[in-house]
PDB file of C-alpha atoms in Angstrom:
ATOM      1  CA  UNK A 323      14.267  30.510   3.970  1.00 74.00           C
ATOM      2  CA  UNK A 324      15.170  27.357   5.553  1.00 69.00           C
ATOM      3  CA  UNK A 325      18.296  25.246   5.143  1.00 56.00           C
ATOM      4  CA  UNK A 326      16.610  22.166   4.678  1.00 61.00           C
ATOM      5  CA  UNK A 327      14.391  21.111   1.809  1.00 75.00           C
ATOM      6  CA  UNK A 328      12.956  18.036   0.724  1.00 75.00           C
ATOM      7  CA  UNK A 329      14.987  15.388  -1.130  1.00 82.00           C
ATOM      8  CA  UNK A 330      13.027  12.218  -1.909  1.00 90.00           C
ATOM      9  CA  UNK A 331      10.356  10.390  -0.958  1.00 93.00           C
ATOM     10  CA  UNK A 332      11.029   6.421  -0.588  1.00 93.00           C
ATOM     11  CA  UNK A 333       8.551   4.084  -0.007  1.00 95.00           C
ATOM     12  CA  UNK A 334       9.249   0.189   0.700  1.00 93.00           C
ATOM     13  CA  UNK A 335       8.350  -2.681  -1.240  1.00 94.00           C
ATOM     14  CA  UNK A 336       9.586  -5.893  -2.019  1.00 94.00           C
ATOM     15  CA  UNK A 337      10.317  -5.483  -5.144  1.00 96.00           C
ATOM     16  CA  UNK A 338      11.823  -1.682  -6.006  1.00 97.00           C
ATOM     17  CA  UNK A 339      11.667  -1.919 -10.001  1.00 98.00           C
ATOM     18  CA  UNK A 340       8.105  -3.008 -10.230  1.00 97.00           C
ATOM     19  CA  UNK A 341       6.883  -0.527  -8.013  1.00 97.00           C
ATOM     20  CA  UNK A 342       9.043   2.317  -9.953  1.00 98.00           C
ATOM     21  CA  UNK A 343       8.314   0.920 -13.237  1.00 98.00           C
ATOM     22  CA  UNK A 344       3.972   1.732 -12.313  1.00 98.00           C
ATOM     23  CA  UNK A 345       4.927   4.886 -11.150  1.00 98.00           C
ATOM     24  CA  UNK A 346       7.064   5.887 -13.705  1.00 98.00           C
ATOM     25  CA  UNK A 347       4.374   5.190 -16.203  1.00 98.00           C
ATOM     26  CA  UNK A 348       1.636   6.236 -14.136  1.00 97.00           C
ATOM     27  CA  UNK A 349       3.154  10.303 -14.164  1.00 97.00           C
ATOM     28  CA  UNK A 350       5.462   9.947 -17.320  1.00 97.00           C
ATOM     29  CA  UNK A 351       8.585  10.171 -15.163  1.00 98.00           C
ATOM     30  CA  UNK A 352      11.729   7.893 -16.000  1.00 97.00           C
ATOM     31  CA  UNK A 353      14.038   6.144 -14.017  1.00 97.00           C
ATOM     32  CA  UNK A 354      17.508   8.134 -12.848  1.00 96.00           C
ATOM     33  CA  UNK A 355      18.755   5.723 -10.283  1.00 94.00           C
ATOM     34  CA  UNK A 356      18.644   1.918  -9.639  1.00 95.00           C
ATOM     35  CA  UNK A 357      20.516  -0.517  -8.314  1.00 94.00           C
ATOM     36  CA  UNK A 358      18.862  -3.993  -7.009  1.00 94.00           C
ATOM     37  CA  UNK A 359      17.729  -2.168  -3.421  1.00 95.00           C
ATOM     38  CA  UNK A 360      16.691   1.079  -4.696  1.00 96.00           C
ATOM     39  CA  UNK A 361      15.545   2.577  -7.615  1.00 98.00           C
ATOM     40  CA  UNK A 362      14.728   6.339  -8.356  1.00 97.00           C
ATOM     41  CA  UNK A 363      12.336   8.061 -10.475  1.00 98.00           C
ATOM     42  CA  UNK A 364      12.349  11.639 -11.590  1.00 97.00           C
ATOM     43  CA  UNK A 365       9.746  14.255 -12.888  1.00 96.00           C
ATOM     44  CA  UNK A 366      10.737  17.131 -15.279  1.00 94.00           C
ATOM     45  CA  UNK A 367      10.610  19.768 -12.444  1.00 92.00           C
ATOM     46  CA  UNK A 368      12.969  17.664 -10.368  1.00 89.00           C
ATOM     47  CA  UNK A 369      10.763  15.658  -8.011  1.00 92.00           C
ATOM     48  CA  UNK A 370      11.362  12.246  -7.342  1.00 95.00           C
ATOM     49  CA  UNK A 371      10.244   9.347  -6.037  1.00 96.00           C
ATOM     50  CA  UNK A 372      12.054   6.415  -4.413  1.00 96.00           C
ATOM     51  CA  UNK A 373      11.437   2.590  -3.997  1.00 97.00           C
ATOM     52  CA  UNK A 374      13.629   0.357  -1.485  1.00 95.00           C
ATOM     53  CA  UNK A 375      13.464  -2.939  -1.455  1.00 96.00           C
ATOM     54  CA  UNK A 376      12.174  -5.045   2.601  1.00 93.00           C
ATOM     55  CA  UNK A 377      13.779  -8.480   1.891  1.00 86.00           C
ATOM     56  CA  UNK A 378      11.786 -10.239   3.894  1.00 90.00           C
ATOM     57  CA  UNK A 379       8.706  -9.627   5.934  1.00 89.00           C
ATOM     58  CA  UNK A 380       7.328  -6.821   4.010  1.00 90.00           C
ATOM     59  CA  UNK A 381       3.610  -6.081   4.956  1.00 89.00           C
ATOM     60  CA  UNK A 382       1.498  -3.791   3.021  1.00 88.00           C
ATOM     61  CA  UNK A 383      -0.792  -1.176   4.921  1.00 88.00           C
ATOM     62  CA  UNK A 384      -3.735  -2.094   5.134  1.00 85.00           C
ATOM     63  CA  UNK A 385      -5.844   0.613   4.455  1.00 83.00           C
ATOM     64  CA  UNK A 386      -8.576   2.045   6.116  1.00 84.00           C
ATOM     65  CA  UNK A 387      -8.084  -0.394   8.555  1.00 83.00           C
ATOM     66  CA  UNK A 388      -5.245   0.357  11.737  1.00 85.00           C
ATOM     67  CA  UNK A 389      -3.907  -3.023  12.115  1.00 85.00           C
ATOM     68  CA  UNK A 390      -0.770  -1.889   9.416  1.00 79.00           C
ATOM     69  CA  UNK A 391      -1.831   1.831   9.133  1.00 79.00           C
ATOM     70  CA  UNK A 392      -0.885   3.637   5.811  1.00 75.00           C
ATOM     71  CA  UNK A 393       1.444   5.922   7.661  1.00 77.00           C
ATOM     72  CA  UNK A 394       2.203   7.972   4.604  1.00 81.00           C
ATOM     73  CA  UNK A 395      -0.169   8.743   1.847  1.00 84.00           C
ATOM     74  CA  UNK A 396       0.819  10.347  -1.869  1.00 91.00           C
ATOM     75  CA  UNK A 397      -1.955  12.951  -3.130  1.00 90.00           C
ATOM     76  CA  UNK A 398      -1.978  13.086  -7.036  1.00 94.00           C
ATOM     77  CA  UNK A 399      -3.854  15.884  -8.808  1.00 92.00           C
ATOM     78  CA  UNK A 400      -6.104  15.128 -11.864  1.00 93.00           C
ATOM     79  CA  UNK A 401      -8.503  17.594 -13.422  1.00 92.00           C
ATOM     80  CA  UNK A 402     -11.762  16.895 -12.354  1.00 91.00           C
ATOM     81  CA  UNK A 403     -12.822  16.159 -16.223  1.00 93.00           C
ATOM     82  CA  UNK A 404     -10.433  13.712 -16.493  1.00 92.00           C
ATOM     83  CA  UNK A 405     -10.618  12.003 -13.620  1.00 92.00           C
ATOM     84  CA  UNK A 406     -12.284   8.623 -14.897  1.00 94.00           C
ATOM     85  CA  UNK A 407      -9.282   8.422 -17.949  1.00 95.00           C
ATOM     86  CA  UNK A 408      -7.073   9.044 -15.084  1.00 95.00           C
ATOM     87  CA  UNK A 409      -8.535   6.083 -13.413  1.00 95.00           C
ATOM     88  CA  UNK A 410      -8.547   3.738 -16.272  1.00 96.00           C
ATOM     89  CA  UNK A 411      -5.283   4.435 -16.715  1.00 96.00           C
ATOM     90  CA  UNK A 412      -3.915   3.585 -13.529  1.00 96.00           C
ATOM     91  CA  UNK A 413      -6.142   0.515 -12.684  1.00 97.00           C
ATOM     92  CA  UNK A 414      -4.679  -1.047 -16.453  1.00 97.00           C
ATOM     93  CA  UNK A 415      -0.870  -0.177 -14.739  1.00 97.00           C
ATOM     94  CA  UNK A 416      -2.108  -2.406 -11.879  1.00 97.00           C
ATOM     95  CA  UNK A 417      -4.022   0.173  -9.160  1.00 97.00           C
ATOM     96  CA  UNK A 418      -6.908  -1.162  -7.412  1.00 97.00           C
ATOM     97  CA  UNK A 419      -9.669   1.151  -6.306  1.00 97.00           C
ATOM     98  CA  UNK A 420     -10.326   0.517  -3.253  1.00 95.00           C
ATOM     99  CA  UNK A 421     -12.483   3.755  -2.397  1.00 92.00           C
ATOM    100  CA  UNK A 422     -14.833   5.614  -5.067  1.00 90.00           C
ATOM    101  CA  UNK A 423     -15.809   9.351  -4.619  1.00 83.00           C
ATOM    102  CA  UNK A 424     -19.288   9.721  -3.070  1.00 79.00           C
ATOM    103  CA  UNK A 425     -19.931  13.170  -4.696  1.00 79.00           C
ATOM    104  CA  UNK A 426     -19.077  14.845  -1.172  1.00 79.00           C
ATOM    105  CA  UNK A 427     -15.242  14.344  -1.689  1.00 83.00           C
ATOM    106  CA  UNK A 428     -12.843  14.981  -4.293  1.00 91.00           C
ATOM    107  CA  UNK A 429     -10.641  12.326  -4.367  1.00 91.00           C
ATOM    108  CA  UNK A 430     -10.717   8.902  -4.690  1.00 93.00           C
ATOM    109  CA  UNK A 431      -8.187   6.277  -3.160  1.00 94.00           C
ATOM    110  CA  UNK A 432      -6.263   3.482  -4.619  1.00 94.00           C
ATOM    111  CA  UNK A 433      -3.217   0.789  -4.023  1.00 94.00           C
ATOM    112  CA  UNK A 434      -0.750   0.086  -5.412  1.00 95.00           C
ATOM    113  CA  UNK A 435       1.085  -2.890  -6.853  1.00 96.00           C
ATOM    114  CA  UNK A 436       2.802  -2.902  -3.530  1.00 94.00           C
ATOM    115  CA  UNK A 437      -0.469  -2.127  -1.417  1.00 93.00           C
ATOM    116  CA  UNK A 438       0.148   1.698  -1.079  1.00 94.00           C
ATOM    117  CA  UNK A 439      -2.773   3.725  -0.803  1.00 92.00           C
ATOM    118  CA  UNK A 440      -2.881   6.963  -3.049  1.00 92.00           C
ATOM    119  CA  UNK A 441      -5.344   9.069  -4.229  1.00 93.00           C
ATOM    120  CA  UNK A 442      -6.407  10.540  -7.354  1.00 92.00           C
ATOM    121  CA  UNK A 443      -7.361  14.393  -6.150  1.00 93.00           C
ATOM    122  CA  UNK A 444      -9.827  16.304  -8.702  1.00 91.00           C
ATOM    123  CA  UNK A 445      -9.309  20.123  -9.037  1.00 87.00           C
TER     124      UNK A 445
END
């Protein structure tokens, strides 16, 4: 067993609550930790999610594209029957679609408020 485990993911954004507050609502989580730089969020099994605010200069990836590459992805599961409430869900908490399932893949991809990709993963 290794000595180091995960802690928290944080991704950057200009503003840290906004972001949060979508993905708080998006997996039912709740905010544990915020101050006006960073704000946590927290599952029920412990996970959690950070937000920290750029002051100035922030630039979304710009996905697919390389010119600002995603550099880190989050993978969501969904069942597969659910997948389209899943959707309409997160596109009312302000997710764009930016890439639909063609019927080969399971997953389709997103960004969020901040420009984020993500994907919704069917199983």
């Amino acid at each position: 067993m290794s000595l180091i485990t995960l802690g928290v993911v944080a991704l950057d954004c200009p503003d840290p609550r906004a972001l949060a507050d979508f993905y708080a609502d998006m997996l039912g989580w709740r905010v544990t930790e915020e101050d006006e730089d960073w704000v946590e969020i927290a599952g029920p099994d412990g996970r959690t999610l950070a937000f920290q605010r750029v002051a100035e200069g922030y630039r979304p990836p710009q996905w697919p594209g390389q010119d600002m590459p995603q550099q880190l992805h989050l993978d969501f599961d969904v069942p597969r029957a659910k997948i389209d409430e899943a959707e309409r869900t997160i596109v009312a908490l302000g997710a764009k679609l930016v890439q639909h399932d063609d019927g080969k893949q399971s997953w389709r991809v997103y960004l969020d408020p901040a420009g984020h990709p993500f994907c919704l993963c069917m199983r």
